[in-house]
PDB file of C-alpha atoms and ligand atoms in Angstrom:
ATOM      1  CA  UNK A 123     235.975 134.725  77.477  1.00 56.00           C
ATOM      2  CA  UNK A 124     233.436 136.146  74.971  1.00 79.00           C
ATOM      3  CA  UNK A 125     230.137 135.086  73.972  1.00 84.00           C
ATOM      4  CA  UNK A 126     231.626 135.032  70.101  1.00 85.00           C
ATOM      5  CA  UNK A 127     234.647 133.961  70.546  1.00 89.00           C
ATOM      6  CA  UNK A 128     234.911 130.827  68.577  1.00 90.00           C
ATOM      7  CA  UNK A 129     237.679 129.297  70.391  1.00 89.00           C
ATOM      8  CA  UNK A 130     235.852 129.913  73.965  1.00 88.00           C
ATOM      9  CA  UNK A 131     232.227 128.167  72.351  1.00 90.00           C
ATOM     10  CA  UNK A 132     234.568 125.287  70.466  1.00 89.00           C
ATOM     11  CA  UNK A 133     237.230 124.161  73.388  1.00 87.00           C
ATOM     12  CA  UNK A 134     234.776 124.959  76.372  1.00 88.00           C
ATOM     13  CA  UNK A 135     231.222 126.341  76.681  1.00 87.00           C
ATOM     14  CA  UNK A 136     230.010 124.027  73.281  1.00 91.00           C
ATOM     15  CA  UNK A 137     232.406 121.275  73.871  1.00 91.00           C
ATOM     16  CA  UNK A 138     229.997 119.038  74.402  1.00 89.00           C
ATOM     17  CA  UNK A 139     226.229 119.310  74.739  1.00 90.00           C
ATOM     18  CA  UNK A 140     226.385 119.500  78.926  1.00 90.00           C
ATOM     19  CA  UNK A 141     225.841 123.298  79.514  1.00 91.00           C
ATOM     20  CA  UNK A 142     223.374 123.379  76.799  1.00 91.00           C
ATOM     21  CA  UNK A 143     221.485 120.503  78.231  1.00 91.00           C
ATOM     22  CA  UNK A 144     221.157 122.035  81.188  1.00 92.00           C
ATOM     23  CA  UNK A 145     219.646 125.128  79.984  1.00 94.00           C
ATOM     24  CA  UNK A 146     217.057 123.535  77.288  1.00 93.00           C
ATOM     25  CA  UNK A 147     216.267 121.435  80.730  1.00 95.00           C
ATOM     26  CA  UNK A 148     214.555 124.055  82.426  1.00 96.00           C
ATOM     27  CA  UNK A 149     213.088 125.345  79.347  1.00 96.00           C
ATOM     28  CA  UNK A 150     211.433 121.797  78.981  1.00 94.00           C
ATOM     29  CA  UNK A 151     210.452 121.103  81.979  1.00 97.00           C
ATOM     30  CA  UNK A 152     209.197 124.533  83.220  1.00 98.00           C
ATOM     31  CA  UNK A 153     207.704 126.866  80.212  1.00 97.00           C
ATOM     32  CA  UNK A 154     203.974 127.695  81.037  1.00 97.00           C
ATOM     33  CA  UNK A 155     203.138 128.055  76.872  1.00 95.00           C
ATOM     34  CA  UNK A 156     200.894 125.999  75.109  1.00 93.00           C
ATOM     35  CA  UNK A 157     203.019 124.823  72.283  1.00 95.00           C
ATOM     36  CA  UNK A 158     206.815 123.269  73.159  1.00 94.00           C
ATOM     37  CA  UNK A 159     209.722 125.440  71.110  1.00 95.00           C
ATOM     38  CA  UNK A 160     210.408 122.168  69.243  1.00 95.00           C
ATOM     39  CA  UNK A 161     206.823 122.476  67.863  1.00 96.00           C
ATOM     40  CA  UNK A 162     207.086 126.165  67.629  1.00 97.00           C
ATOM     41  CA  UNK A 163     210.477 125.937  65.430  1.00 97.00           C
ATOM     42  CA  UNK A 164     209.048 123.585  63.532  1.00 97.00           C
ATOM     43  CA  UNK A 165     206.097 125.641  62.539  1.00 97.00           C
ATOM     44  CA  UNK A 166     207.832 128.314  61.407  1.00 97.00           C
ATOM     45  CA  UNK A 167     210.224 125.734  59.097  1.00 97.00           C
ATOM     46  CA  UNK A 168     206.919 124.622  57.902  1.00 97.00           C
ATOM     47  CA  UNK A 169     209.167 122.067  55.664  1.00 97.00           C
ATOM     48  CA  UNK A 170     207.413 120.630  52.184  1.00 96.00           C
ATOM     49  CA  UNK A 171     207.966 117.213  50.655  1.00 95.00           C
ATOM     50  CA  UNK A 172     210.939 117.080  48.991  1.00 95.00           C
ATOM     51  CA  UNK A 173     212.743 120.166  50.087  1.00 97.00           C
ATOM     52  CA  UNK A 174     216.327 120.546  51.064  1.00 97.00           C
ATOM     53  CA  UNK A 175     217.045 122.037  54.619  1.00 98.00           C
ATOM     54  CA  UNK A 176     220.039 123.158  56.284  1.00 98.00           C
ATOM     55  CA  UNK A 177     220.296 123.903  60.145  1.00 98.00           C
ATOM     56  CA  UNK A 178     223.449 126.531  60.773  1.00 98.00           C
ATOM     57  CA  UNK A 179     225.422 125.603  65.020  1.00 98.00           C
ATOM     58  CA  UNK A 180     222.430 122.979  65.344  1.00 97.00           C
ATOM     59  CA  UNK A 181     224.388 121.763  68.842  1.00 96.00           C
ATOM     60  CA  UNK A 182     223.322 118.121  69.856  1.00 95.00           C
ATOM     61  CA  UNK A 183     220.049 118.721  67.219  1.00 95.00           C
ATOM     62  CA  UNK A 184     217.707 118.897  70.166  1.00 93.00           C
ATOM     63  CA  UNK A 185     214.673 120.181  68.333  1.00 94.00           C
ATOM     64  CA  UNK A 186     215.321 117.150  65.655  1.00 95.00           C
ATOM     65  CA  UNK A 187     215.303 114.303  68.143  1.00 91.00           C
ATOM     66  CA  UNK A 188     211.304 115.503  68.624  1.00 90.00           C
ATOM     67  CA  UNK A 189     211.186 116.939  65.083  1.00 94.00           C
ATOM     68  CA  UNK A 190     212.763 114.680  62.774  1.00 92.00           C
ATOM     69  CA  UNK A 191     210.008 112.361  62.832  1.00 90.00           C
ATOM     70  CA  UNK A 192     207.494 115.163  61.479  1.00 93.00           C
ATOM     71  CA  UNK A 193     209.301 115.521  58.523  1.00 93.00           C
ATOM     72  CA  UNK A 194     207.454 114.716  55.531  1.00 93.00           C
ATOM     73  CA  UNK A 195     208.772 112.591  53.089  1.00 90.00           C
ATOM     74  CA  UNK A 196     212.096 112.710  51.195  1.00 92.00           C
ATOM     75  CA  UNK A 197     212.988 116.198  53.014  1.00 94.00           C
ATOM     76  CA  UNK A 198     216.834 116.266  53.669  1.00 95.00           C
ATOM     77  CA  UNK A 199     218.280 117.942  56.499  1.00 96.00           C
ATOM     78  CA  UNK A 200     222.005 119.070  56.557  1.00 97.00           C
ATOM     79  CA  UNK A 201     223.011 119.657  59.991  1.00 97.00           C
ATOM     80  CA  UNK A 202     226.565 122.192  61.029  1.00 98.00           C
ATOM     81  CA  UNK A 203     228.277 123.228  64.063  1.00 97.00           C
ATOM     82  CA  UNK A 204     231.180 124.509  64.428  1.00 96.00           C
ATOM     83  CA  UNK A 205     232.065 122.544  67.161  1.00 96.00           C
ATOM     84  CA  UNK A 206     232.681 118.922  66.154  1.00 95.00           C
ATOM     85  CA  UNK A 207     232.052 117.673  69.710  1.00 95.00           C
ATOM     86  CA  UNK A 208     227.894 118.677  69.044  1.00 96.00           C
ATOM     87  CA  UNK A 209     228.412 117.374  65.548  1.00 95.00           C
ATOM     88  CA  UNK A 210     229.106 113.948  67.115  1.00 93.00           C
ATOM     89  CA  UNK A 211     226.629 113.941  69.733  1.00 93.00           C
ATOM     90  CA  UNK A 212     223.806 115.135  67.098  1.00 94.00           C
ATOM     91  CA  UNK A 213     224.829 112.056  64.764  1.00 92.00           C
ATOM     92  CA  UNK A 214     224.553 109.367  68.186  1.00 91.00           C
ATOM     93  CA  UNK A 215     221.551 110.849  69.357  1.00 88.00           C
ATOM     94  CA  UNK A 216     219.296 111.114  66.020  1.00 89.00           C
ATOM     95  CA  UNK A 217     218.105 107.455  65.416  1.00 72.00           C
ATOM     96  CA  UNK A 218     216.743 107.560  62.165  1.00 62.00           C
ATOM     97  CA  UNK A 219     219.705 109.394  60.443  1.00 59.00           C
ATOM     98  CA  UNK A 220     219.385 108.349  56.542  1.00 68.00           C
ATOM     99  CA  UNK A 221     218.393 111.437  55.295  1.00 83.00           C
ATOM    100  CA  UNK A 222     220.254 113.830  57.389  1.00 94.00           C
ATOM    101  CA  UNK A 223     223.867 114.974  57.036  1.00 94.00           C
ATOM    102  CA  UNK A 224     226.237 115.861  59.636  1.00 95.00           C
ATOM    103  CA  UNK A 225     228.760 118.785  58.959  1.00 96.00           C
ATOM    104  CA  UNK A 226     231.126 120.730  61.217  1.00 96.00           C
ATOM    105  CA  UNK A 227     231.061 124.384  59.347  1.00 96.00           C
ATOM    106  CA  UNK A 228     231.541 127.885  60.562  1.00 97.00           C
ATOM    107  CA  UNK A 229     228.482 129.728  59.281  1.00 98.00           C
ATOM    108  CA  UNK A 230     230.658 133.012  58.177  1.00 98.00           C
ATOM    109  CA  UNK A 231     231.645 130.784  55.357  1.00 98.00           C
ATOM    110  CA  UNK A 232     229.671 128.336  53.941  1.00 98.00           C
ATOM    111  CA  UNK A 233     231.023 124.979  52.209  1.00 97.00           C
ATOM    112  CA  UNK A 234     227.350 125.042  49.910  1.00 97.00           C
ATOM    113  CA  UNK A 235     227.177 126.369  46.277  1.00 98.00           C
ATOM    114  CA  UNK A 236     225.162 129.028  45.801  1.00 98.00           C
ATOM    115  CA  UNK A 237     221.015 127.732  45.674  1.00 98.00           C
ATOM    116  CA  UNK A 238     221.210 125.081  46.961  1.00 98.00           C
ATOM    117  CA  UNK A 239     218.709 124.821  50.161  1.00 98.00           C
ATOM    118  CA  UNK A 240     214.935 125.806  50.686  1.00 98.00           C
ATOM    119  CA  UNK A 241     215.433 127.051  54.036  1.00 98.00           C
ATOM    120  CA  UNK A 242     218.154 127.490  56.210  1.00 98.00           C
ATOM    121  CA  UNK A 243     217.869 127.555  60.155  1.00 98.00           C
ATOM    122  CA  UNK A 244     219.577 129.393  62.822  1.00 98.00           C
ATOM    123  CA  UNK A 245     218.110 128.715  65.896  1.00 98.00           C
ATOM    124  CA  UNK A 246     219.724 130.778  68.960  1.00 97.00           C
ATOM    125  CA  UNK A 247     223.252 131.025  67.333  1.00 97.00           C
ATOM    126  CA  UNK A 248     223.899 134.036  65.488  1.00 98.00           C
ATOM    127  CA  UNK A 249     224.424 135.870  68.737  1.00 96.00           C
ATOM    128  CA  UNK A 250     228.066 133.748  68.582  1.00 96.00           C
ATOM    129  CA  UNK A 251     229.019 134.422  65.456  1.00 97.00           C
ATOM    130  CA  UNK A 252     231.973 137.193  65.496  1.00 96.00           C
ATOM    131  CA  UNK A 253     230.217 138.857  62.389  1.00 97.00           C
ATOM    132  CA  UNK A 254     225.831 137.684  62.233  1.00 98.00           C
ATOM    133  CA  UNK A 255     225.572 139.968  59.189  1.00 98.00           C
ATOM    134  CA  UNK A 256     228.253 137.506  57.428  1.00 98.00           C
ATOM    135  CA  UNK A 257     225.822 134.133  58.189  1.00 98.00           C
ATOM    136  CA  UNK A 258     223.291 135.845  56.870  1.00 98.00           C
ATOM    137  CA  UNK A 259     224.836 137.087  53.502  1.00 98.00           C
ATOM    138  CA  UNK A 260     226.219 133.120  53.334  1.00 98.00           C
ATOM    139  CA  UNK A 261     222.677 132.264  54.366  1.00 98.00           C
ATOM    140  CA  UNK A 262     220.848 134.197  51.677  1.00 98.00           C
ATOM    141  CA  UNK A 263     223.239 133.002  48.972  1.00 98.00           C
ATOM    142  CA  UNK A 264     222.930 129.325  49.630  1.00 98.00           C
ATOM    143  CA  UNK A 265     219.188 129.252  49.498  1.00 98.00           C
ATOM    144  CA  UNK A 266     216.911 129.084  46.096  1.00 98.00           C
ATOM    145  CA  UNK A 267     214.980 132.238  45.114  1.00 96.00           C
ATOM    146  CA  UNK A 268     212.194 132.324  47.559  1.00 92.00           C
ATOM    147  CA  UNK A 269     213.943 130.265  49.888  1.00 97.00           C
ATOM    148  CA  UNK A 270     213.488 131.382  53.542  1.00 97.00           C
ATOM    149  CA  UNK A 271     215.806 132.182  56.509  1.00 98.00           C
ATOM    150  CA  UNK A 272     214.419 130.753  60.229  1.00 98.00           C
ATOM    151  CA  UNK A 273     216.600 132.494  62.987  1.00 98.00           C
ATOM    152  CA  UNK A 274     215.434 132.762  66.711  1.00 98.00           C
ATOM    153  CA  UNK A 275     217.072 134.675  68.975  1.00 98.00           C
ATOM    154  CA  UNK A 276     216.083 136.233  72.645  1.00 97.00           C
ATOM    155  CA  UNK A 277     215.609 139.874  73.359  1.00 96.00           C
ATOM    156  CA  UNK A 278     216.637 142.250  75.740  1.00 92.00           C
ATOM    157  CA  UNK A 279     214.729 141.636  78.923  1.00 92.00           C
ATOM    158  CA  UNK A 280     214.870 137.627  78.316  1.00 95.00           C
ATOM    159  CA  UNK A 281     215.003 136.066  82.334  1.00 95.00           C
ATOM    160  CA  UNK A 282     215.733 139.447  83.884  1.00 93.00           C
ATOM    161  CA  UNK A 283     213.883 137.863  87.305  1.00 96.00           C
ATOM    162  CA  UNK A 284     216.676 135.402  87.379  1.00 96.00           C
ATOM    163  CA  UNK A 285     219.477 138.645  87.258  1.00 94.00           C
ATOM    164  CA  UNK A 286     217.489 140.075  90.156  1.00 95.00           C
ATOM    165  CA  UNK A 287     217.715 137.183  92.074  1.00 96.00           C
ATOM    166  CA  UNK A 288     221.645 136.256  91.168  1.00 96.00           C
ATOM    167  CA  UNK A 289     221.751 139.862  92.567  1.00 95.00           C
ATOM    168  CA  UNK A 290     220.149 138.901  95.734  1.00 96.00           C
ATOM    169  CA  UNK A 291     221.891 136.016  96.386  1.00 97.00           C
ATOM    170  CA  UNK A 292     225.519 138.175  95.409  1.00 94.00           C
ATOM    171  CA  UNK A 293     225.278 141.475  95.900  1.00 93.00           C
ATOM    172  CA  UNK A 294     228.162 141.932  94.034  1.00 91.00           C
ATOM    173  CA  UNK A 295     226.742 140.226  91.148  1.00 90.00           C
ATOM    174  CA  UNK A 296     226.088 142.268  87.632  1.00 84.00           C
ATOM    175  CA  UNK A 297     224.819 140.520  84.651  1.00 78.00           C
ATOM    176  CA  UNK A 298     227.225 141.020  81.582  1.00 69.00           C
ATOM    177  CA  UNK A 299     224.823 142.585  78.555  1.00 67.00           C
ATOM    178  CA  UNK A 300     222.323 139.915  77.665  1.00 78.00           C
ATOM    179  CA  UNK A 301     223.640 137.076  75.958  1.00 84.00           C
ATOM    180  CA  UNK A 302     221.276 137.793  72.571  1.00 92.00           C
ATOM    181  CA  UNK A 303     222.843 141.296  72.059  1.00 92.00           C
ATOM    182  CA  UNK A 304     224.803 140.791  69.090  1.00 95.00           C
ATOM    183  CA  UNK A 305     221.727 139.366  67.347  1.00 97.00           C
ATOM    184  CA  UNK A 306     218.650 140.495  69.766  1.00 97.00           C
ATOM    185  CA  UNK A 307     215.005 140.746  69.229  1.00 98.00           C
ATOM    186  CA  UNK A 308     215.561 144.011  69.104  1.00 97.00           C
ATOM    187  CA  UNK A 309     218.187 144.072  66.678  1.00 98.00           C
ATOM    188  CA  UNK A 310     217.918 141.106  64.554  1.00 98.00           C
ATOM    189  CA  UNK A 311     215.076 142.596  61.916  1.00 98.00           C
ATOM    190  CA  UNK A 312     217.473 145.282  60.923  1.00 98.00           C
ATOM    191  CA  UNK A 313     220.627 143.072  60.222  1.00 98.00           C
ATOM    192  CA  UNK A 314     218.229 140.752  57.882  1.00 98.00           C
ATOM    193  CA  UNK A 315     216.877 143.197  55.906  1.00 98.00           C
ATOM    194  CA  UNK A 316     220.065 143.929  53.839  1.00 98.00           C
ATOM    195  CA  UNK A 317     219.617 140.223  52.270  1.00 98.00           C
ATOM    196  CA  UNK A 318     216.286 139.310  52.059  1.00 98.00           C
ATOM    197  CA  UNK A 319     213.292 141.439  50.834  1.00 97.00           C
ATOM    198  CA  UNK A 320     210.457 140.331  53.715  1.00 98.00           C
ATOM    199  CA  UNK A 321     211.149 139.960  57.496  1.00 98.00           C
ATOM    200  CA  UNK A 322     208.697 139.323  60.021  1.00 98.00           C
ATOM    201  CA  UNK A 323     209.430 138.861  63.582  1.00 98.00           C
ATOM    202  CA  UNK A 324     207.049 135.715  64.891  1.00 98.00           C
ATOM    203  CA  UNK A 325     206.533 136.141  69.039  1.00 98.00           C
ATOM    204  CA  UNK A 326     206.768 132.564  71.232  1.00 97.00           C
ATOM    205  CA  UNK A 327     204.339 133.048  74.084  1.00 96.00           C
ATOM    206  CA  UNK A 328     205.628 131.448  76.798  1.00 97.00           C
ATOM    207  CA  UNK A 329     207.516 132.238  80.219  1.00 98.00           C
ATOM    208  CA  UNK A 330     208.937 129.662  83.128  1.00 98.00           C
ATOM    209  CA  UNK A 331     207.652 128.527  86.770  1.00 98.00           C
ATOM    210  CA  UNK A 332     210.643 127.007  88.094  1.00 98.00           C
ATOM    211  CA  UNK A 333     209.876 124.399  90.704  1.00 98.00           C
ATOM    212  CA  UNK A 334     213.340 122.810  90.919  1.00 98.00           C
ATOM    213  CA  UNK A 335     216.135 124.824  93.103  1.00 98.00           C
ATOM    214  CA  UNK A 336     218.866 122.528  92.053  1.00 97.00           C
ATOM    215  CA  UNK A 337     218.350 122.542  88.471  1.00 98.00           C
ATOM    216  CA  UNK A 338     218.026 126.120  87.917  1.00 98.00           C
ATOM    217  CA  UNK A 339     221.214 126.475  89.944  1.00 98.00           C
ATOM    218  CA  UNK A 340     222.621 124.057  87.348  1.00 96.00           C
ATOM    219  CA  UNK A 341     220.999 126.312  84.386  1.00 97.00           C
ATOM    220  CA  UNK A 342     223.129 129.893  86.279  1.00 96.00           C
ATOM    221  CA  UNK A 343     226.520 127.347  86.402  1.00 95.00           C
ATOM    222  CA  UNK A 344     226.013 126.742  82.701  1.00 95.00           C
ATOM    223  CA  UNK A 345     226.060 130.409  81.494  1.00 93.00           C
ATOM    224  CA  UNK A 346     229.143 132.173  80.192  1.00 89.00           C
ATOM    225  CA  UNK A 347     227.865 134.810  82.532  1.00 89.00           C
ATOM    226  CA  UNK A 348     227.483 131.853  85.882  1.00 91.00           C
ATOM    227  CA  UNK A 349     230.529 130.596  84.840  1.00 89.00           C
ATOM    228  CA  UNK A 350     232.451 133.856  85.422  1.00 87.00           C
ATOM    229  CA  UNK A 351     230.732 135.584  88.564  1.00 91.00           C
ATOM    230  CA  UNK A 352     230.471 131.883  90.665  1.00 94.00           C
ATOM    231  CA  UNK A 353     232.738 129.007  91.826  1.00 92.00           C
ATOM    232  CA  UNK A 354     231.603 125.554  91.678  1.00 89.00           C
ATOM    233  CA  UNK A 355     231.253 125.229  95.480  1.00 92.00           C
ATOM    234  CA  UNK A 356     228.446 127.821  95.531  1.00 95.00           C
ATOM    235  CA  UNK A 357     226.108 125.701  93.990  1.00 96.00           C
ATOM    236  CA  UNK A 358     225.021 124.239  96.771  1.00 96.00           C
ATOM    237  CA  UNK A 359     224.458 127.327  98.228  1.00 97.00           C
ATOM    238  CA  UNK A 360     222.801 128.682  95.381  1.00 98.00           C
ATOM    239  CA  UNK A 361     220.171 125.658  95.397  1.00 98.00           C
ATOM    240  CA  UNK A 362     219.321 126.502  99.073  1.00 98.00           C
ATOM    241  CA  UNK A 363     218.445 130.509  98.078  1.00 98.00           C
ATOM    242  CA  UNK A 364     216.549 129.087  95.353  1.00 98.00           C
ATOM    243  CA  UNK A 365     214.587 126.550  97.561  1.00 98.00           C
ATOM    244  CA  UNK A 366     213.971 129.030  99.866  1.00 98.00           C
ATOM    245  CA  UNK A 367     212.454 131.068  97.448  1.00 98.00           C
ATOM    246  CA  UNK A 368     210.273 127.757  95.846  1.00 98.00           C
ATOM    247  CA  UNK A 369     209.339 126.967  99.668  1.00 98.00           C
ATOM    248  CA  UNK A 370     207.873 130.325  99.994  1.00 98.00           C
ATOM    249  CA  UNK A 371     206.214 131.102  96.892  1.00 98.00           C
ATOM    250  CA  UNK A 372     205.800 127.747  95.143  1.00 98.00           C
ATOM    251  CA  UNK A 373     207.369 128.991  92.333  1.00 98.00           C
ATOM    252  CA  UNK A 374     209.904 131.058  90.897  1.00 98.00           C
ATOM    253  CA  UNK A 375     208.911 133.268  87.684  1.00 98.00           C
ATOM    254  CA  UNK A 376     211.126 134.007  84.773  1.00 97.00           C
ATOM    255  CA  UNK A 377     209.468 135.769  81.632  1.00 96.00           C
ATOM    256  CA  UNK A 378     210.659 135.049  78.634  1.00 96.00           C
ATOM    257  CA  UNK A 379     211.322 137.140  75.457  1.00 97.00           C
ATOM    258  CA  UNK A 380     211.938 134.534  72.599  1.00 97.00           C
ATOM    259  CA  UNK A 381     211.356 134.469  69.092  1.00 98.00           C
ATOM    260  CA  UNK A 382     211.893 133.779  65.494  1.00 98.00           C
ATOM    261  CA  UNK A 383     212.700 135.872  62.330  1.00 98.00           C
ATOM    262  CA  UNK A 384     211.211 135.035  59.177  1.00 98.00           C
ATOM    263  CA  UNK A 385     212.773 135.756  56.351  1.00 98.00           C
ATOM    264  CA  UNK A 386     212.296 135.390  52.511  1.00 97.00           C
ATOM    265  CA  UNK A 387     213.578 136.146  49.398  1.00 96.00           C
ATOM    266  CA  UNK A 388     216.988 136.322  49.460  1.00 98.00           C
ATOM    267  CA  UNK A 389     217.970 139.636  47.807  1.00 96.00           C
ATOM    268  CA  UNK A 390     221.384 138.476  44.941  1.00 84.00           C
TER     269      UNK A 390
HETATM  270  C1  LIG B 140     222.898 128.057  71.999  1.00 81.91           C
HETATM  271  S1  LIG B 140     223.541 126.738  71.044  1.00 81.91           S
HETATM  272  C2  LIG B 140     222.096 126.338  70.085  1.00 81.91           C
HETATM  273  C3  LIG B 140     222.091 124.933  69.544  1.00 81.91           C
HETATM  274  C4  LIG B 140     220.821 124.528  68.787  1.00 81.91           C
HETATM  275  N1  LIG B 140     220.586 125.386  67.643  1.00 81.91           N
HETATM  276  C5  LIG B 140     219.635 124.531  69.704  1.00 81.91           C
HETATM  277  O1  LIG B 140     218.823 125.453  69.609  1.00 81.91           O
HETATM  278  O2  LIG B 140     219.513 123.594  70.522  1.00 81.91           O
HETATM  279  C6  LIG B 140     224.577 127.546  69.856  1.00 81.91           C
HETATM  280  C7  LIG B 140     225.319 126.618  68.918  1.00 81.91           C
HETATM  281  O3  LIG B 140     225.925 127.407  67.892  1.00 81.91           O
HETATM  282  C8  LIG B 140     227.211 126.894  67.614  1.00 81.91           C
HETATM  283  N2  LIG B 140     228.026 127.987  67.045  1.00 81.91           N
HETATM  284  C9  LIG B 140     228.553 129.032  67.697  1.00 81.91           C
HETATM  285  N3  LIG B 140     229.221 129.829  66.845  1.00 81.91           N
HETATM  286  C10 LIG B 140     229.105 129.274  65.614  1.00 81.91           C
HETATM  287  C11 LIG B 140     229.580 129.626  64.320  1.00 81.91           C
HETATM  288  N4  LIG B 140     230.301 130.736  64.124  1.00 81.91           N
HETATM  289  N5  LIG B 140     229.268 128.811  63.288  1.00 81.91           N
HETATM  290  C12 LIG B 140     228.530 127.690  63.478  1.00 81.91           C
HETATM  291  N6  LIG B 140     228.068 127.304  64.682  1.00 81.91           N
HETATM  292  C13 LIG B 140     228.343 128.082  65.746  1.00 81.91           C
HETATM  293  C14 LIG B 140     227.711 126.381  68.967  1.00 81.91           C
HETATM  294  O4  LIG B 140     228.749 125.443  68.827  1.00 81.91           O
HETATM  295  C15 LIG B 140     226.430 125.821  69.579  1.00 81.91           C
HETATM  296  O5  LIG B 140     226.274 124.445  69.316  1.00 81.91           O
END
């Protein structure tokens, strides 16, 4: 099991949208910022009447069940996965659908002629793809000269409190390389810059106070990484170190290290 292997992300962790849910659950509920990431994403998109937009492994379109309604007029949206299971649950779950598209597409290689979007989005997803530098090559040709190129990603140190405390709970317990490391924070600026000509890294200012034992136990057994070091019937287990921890201290903190590229001008 690898974090970009397509047929790992397609048949089980992206099957459907439950392990994601349970992760953009705690980042809902429990991020201390001022702004929500929807809002945040959407920002950054900063999308203009009339444009064309295309969202690359947009899962269950989270962000666009809060966002689509701040669209301004006659904006379309184009929304791939390449699992077809998120690509179904995106299309039941956005209720006013007429201008958006549904596509299952691998982002290596696009199905768009060349110029044909304003912006293109890849929000937490080019850490899956086997090759990032080839989504953003496809990426740069399928948008119009001075068309930009939205992709967040984590960095390096991105809920390191919750590795110590996996660690407590099971000794044994090492996290894998942070899930982000293909396309990091710290790496992403440098695998842009070949195909567009400016690149600015925009922080999100936010980390999490985690009130709720059972759901961050839910958020570790949704992880590629929970998923290997943990059986099912240590949840419960898991929950109780948690509580213990909630009981004692209120809280549990986990910083976060999140952020968005933003890139235009794609270079021909
Ligand atoms: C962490 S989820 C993010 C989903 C969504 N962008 C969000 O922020 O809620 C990553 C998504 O990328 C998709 N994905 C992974 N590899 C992909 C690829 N090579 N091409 C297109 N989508 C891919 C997965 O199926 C999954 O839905």
């Amino acid at each position: 099991m690898t974090i970009n292997d397509p047929r790992y992300l397609k048949k089980f962790q992206y099957r459907d949208p439950g392990n994601l849910n349970s992760r953009i659950t705690i980042h809902m509920l429990f991020s201390t910022g001022r702004q929500d990431w929807a809002g945040f994403v959407f920002d950054q998109i900063n999308p203009k009447a009339g444009e064309l937009l295309l969202e690359l492994g947009c899962g269950h379109a989270a962000q666009w069940q809060i966002n689509l309604r701040r669209l301004p007029a006659g904006v379309g949206l184009v929304l791939s996965d390449l699992s077809i299971g998120m690509i179904w649950e995106a299309r039941k779950m956005l209720t006013a659908p007429k201008a958006v598209q549904f596509l299952s597409q691998e982002a290596q290689s696009l199905a768009f002629p060349d110029q044909a979007f304003d912006a293109v989005i890849a929000n937490h997803m080019l850490y899956h793809v086997p090759v990032p530098a080839r989504a953003i090559e496809e990426a740069a040709r399928v948008l119009k000269p001075g068309g930009r190129f939205l992709a967040a990603t984590n960095g390096a140190r991105h809920m390191a409190e919750l590795d110590i405390l996996l660690r407590e709970f099971e000794p044994r317990f090492e996290a894998e390389t942070a899930m982000s490391r293909p396309f990091s924070l710290e790496n992403g600026r440098g695998q842009i810059e070949p195909f567009f000509e400016r690149v600015e890294l925009i922080p999100y200012a936010s980390d999490l106070w985690v009130t709720d034992a059972e759901l961050l136990a839910d958020y570790v057994f949704s992880t590629p990484t929970g998923q290997i070091w943990f059986c099912k019937d240590q949840i419960c287990d898991m929950a109780a170190f948690f509580q213990r921890k909630i009981d004692r201290d209120g809280g549990i903190f986990i910083h976060k290290s999140t952020g968005i590229f933003r890139a235009e001008g794609p270079k021909r």
